XYZ file of C-alpha atoms in Angstrom:
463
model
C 119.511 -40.514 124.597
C 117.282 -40.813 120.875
C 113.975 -39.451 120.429
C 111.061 -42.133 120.374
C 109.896 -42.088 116.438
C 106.434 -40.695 115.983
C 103.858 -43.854 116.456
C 102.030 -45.169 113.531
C 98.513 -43.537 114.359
C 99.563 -40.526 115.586
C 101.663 -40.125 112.348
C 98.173 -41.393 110.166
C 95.871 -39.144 112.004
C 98.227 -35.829 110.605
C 98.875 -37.667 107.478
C 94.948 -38.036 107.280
C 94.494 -34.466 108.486
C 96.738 -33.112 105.184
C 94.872 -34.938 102.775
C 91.780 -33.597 103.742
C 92.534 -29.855 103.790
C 94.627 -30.386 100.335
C 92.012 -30.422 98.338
C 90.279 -27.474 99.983
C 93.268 -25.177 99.911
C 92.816 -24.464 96.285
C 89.352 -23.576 96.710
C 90.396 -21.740 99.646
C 93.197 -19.937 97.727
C 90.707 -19.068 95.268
C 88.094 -17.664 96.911
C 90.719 -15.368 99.320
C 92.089 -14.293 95.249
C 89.131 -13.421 94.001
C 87.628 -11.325 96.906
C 90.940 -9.519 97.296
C 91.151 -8.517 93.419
C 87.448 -7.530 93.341
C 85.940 -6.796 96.389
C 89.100 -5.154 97.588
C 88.214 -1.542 96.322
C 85.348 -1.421 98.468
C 87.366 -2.390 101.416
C 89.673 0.289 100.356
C 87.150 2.823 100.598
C 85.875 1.699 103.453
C 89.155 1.885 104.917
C 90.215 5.316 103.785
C 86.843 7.157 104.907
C 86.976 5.194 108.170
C 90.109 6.246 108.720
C 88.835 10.028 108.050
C 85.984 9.466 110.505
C 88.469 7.803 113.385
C 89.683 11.554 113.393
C 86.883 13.583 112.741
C 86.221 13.739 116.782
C 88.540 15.529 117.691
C 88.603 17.441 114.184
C 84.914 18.657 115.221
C 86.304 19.872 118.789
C 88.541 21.970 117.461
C 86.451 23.587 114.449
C 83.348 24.141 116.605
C 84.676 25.147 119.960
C 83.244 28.448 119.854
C 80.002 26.781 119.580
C 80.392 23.853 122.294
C 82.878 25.549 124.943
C 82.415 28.292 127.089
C 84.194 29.975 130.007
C 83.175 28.005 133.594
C 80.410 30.352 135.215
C 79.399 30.279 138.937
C 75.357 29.328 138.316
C 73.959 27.789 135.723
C 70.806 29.363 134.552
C 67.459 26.272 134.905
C 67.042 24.439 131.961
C 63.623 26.567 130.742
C 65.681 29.732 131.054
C 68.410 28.467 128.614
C 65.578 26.928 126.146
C 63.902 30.621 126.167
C 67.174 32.138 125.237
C 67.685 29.685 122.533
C 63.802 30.351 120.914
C 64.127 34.026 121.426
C 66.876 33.805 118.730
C 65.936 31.469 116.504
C 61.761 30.757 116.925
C 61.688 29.065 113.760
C 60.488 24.862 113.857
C 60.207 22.890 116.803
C 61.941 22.460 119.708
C 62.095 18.285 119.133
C 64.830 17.812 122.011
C 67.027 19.587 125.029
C 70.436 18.626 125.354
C 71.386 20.216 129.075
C 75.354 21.223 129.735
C 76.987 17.836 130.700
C 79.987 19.273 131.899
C 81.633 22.331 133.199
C 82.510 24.554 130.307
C 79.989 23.015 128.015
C 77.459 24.488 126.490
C 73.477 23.541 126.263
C 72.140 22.283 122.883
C 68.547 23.345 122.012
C 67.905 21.333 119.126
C 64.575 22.315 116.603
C 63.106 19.893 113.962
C 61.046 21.447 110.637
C 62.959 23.807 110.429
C 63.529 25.519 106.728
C 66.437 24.340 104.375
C 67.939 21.828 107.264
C 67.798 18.138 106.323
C 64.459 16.474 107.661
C 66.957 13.934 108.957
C 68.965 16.497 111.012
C 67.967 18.803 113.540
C 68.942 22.582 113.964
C 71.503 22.568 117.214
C 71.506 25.564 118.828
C 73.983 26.294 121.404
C 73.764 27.967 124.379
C 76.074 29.237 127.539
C 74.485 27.767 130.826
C 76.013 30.307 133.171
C 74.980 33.296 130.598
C 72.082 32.088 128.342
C 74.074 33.968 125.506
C 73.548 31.749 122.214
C 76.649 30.948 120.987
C 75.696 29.910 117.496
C 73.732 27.349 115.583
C 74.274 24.490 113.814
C 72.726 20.842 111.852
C 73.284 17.729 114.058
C 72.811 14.527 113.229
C 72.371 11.263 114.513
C 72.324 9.794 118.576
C 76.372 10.803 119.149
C 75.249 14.497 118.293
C 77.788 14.892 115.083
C 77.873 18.151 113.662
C 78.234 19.133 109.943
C 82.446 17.894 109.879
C 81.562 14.308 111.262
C 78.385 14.081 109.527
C 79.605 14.614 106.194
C 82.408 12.321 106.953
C 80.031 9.957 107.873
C 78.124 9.469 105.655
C 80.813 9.331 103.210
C 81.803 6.472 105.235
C 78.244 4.828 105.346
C 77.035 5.548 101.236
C 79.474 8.033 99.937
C 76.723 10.230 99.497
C 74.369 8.384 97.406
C 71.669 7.549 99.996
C 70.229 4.377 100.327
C 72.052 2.807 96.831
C 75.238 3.812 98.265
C 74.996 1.571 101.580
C 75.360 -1.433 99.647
C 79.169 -0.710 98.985
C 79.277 -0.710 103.114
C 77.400 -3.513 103.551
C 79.254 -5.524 100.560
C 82.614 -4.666 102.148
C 81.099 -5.465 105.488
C 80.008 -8.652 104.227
C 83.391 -10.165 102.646
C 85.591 -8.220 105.448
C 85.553 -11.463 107.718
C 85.446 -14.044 104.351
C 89.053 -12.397 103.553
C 90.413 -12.314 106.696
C 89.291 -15.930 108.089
C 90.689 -17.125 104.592
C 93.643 -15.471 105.077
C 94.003 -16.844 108.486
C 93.923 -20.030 106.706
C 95.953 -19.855 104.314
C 98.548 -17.999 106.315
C 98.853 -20.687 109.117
C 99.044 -23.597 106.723
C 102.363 -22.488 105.204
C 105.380 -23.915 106.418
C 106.792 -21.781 109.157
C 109.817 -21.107 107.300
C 107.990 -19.550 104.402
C 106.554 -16.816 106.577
C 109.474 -14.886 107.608
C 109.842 -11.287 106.409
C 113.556 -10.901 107.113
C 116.035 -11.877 104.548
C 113.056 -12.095 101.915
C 112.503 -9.520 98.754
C 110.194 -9.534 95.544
C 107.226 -11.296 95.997
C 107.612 -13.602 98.823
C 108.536 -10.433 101.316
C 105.214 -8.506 100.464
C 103.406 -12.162 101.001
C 105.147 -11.875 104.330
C 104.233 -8.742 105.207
C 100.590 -9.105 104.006
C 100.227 -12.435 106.022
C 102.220 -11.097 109.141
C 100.229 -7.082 109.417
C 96.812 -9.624 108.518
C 97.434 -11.674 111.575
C 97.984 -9.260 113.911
C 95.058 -7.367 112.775
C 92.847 -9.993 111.875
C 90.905 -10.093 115.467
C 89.720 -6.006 114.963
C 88.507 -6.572 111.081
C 86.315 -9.520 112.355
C 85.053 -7.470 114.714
C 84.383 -4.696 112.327
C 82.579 -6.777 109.906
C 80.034 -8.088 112.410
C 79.374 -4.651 113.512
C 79.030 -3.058 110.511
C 76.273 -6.003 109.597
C 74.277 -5.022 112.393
C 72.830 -1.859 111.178
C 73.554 -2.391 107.105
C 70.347 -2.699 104.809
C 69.577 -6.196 104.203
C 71.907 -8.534 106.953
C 70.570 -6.048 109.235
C 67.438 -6.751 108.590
C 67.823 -10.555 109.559
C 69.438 -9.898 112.242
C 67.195 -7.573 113.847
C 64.585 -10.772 113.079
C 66.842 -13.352 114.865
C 66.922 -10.886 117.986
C 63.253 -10.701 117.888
C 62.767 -14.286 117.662
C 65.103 -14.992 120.299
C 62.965 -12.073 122.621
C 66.901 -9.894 122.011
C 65.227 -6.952 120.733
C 66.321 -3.629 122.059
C 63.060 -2.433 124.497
C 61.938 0.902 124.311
C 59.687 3.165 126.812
C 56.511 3.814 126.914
C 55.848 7.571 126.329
C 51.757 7.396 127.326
C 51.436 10.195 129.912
C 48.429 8.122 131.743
C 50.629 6.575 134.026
C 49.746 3.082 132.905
C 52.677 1.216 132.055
C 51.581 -0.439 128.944
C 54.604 -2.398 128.098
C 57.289 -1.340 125.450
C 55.508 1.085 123.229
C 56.986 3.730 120.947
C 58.953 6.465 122.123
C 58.097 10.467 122.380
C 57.653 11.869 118.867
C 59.176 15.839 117.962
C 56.075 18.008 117.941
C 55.401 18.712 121.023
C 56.103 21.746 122.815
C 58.697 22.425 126.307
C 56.186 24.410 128.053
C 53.964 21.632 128.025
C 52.687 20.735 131.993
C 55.267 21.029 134.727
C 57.938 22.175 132.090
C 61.371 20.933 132.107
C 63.055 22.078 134.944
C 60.510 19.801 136.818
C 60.458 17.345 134.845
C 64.716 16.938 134.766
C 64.148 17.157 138.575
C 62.446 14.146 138.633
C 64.675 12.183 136.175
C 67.243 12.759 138.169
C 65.574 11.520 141.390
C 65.328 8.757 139.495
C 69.588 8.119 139.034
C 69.471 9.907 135.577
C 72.512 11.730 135.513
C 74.792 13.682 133.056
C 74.543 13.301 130.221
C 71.041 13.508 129.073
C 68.472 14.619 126.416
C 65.068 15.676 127.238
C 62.215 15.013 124.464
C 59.185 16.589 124.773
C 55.471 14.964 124.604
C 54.492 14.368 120.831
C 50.980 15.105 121.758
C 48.373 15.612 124.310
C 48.065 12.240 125.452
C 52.438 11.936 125.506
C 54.824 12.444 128.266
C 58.470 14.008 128.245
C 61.058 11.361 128.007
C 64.706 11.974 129.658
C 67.331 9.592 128.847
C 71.016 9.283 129.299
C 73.215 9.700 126.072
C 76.577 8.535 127.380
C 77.918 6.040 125.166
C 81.353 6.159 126.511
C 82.367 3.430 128.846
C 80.794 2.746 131.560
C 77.419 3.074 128.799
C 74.434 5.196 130.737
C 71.750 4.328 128.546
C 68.699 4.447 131.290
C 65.102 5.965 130.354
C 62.133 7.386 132.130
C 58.669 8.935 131.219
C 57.398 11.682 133.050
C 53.770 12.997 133.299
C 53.768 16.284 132.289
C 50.591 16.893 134.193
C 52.339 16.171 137.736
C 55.522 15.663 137.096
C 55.385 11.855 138.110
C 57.592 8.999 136.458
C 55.315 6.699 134.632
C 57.599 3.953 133.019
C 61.195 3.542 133.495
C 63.861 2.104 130.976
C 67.424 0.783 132.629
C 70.234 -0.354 130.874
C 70.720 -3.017 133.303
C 67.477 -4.704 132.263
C 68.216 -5.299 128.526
C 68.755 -8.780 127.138
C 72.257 -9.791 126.824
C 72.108 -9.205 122.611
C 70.655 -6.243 122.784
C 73.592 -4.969 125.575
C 76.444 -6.236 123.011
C 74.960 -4.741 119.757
C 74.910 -1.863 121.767
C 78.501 -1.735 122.889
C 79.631 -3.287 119.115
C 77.414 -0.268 117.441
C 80.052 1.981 119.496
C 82.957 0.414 119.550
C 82.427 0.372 115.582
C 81.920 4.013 115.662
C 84.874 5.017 117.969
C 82.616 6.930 121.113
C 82.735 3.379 123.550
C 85.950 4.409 124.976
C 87.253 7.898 123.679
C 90.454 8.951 121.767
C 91.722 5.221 122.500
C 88.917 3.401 120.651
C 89.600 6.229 117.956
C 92.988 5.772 117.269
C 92.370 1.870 117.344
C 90.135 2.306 114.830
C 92.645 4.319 112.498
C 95.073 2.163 113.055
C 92.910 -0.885 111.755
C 92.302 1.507 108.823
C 96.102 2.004 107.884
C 96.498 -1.691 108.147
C 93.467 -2.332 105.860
C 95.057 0.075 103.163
C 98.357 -1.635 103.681
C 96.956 -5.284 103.131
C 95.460 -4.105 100.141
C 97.988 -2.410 98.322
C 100.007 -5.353 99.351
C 97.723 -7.604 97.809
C 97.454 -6.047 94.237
C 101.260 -5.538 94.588
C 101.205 -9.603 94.618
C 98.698 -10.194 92.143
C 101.656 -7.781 90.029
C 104.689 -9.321 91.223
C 103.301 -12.987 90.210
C 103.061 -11.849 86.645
C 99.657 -11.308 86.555
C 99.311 -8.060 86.222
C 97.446 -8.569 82.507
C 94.982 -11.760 83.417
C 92.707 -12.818 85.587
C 95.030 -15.490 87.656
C 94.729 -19.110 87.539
C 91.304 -21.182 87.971
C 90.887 -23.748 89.887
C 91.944 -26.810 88.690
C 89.358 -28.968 86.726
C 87.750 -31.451 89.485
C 89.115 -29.920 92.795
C 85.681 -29.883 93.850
C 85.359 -33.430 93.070
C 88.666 -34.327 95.304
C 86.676 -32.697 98.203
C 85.388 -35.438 100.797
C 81.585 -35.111 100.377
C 81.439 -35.065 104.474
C 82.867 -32.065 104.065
C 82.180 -30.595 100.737
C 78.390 -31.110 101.628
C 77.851 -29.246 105.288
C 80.251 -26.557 103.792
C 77.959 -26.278 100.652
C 74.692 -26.218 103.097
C 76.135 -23.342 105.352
C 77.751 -21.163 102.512
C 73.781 -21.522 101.248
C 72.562 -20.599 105.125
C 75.011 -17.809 105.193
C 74.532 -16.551 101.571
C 70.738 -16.083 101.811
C 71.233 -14.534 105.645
C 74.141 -12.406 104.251
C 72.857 -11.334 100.885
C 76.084 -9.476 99.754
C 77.949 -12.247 100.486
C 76.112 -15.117 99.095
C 75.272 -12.950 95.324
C 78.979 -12.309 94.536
C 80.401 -15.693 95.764
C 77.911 -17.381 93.303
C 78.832 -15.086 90.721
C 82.655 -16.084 91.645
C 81.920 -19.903 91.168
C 80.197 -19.326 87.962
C 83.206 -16.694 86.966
C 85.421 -19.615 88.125
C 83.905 -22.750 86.843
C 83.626 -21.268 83.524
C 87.027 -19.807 83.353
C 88.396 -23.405 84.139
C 86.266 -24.943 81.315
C 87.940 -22.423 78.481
C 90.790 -23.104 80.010
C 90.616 -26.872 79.662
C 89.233 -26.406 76.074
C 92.012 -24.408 75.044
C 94.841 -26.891 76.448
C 92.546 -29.702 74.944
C 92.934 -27.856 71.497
C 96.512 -27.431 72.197
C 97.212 -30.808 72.492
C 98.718 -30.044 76.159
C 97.722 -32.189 79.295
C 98.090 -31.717 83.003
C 97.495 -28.473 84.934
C 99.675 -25.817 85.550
């Protein structure tokens, strides 16, 4: 029995299909080169202080468990008693928010804004046993997840490697090019001939190709992720994204704090000046949030003013998220707005989830070592990648340009929607669409010297 020959248009349709993507493949090629020789570093440190902050969680449990663990009491002490305790010892700032004991063993956090020589972006935590009111120590916190000084510092290495707002465009420039280099890669990976990516029986060059291509495949799902989730909160993407949400009515709502009881719509929240013996107090006041479904665990914030009421919401970002808010009146201890999870628009759900999947708190010590592991892989493809560039003889240039009127060979149906949504993307991604110009001009020019100097040469053709 023979096998039917392939018929004529099926055979044209592939044939067709090649000579379209063969001109792009060099561009392609290029682009994937150039981000991995210079935008690689920033990956790289991305990588290696993600990797640090993937196991700073369970770092921080064991250097502060004298501070967040105590022995399991009988009774815990109400809410106002532990707060009291927690003043008595340190009566210095504000108390700007009440973290209550979530779990058995765990202690209360008391945390107080203003106060002298802590960051005015931090809080002073200060940790109390439930069952005893004995304060077991004090320390800065920082941020929504509650990181103490270990994760904090490792976060923000991770974020701007110290250098404040300057320092968040490395994140946000690695951020931006994370997905360029890995869909390119895709690319390029897939288009090979099948038997040119085996790892097995290779060496030199073509084995580290094969292990770059083969760890970048496998991974190449998580750093996509990674890169749109790090966009969502970087400086300028961030920005535009946060627009789009608006304009689509995405936006993340927020409760509002007024204590009058009229429900004004989505205002701003509580501020951190008010006091916790304001009204009813809080033992009343996390009575009624929890008539209300609120439970463990939760942070209570007191009313910024006067005219303010306490706001309780949940803080559980683990999976299943708790993320429900109310306002109560501290006059009467009365619910005046109410905030559910349930009730947020689908984008504002998923940048929630993303935001902590990114960070590793959405499902524990799994989504933590996922996230290292993603890190080790980034490191990998890296080194890999300059061990290439090497083993190609290139380790004292600047690689090949592309050749002289590739961009010309490009179909203009397709050279001219790709030009229109690199220009979309570029101004929407800012620290993508800067350095890829700068690339092209890098590029073009390098091609022109090097057609000059083959011209001069009396050589033809292209390497």
């Amino acid at each position: 029995m023979t096998t039917a020959p392939p018929s004529a248009p099926a055979e044209a349709a592939r044939s067709a299909a090649r000579g379209h993507w063969a001109p792009l493949r060099p561009l392609v090629l290029r682009l994937h080169f150039y981000a991995g020789v210079l935008v690689a570093p920033f990956l790289l440190l991305a990588a290696v202080t993600g990797l640090l902050y993937a196991g700073s969680f369970q770092a921080e449990k064991l250097l502060y468990g004298h501070e967040t663990t105590v022995a399991v009491g009988e009774r815990e002490l109400p809410v106002s008693a532990q707060v009291a305790a927690a003043r008595e010892n340190h009566p210095e700032g504000t108390v700007s928010a009440v973290r209550p004991s979530a779990q058995p063993g765990a202690t209360t956090r008391v945390l107080l804004s203003g106060v002298k020589g802590v960051d005015p972006d931090r809080t002073l935590a200060v940790f109390v046993d439930p069952y005893t009111g004995e304060v077991r120590g004090a320390l800065e916190q920082y941020g929504s997840t509650g990181a103490l000084p270990l994760r904090t510092w490792i976060d923000q290495l991770h974020a701007n490697l110290h250098l404040g707002e300057t320092g968040r465009l490395y994140s946000e420039l690695a951020a931006s090019w994370l997905w360029v280099v890995t869909a390119g890669g895709l690319v390029l990976w897939f288009s090979r001939r099948r038997a040119l990516r085996k790892v097995r029986g290779t060496g030199g060059r073509r084995r580290t190709l094969g292990l770059h291509g083969t760890v970048g495949v496998w991974t190449a799902g998580g750093f996509l992720f990674l890169s749109a989730t790090g966009l969502t909160w970087s400086t300028y993407a961030g920005a535009h994204i946060d627009e789009l949400r608006t304009s689509l009515r995405q936006a993340t709502p927020s409760l509002s704090a007024t204590a009058g009881g009229e429900h004004t719509g989505h205002g701003t929240g509580a501020g951190t000046t008010g006091g916790t013996g304001h009204g009813v107090g809080l033992d009343r006041v996390l009575a009624a949030a929890r008539a209300k479904g609120l439970d463990d665990p939760v942070e209570i914030v007191p009313p910024a003013d006067a005219d303010s009421a306490y706001v309780v919401r949940q803080i559980q970002r683990s999976w299943p998220t708790a993320q429900d808010a109310v306002a109560v009146d501290p006059a009467t201890g009365r619910v005046t707005d109410e905030l559910r999870f349930a009730d947020y628009p689908v984008l504002a759900k998923l940048t929630r989830w993303g935001i902590d999947l990114h960070t590793g708190v959405l499902f524990g010590l799994v989504n933590q070592i996922a996230l290292a592991l993603l890190a080790v892989a980034l490191i990998l493809l890296v080194v890999w990648g300059y061990r290439m560039w090497w083993q190609r003889g290139r380790g004292s240039s600047f690689g090949r340009p592309v050749p002289r009127g590739a961009w010309a060979e490009v179909p203009p149906y397709i050279l001219v929607p790709a030009l229109a949504a690199v220009a979309v993307l570029g101004w929407f991604v800012p620290l993508l669409g800067i350095p890829l110009a700068v690339f092209l001009a890098v590029d073009v020019a390098l091609g022109e010297i090097a057609y000059r100097r083959r011209g001069r040469e009396g050589v033809g053709g292209v390497k």
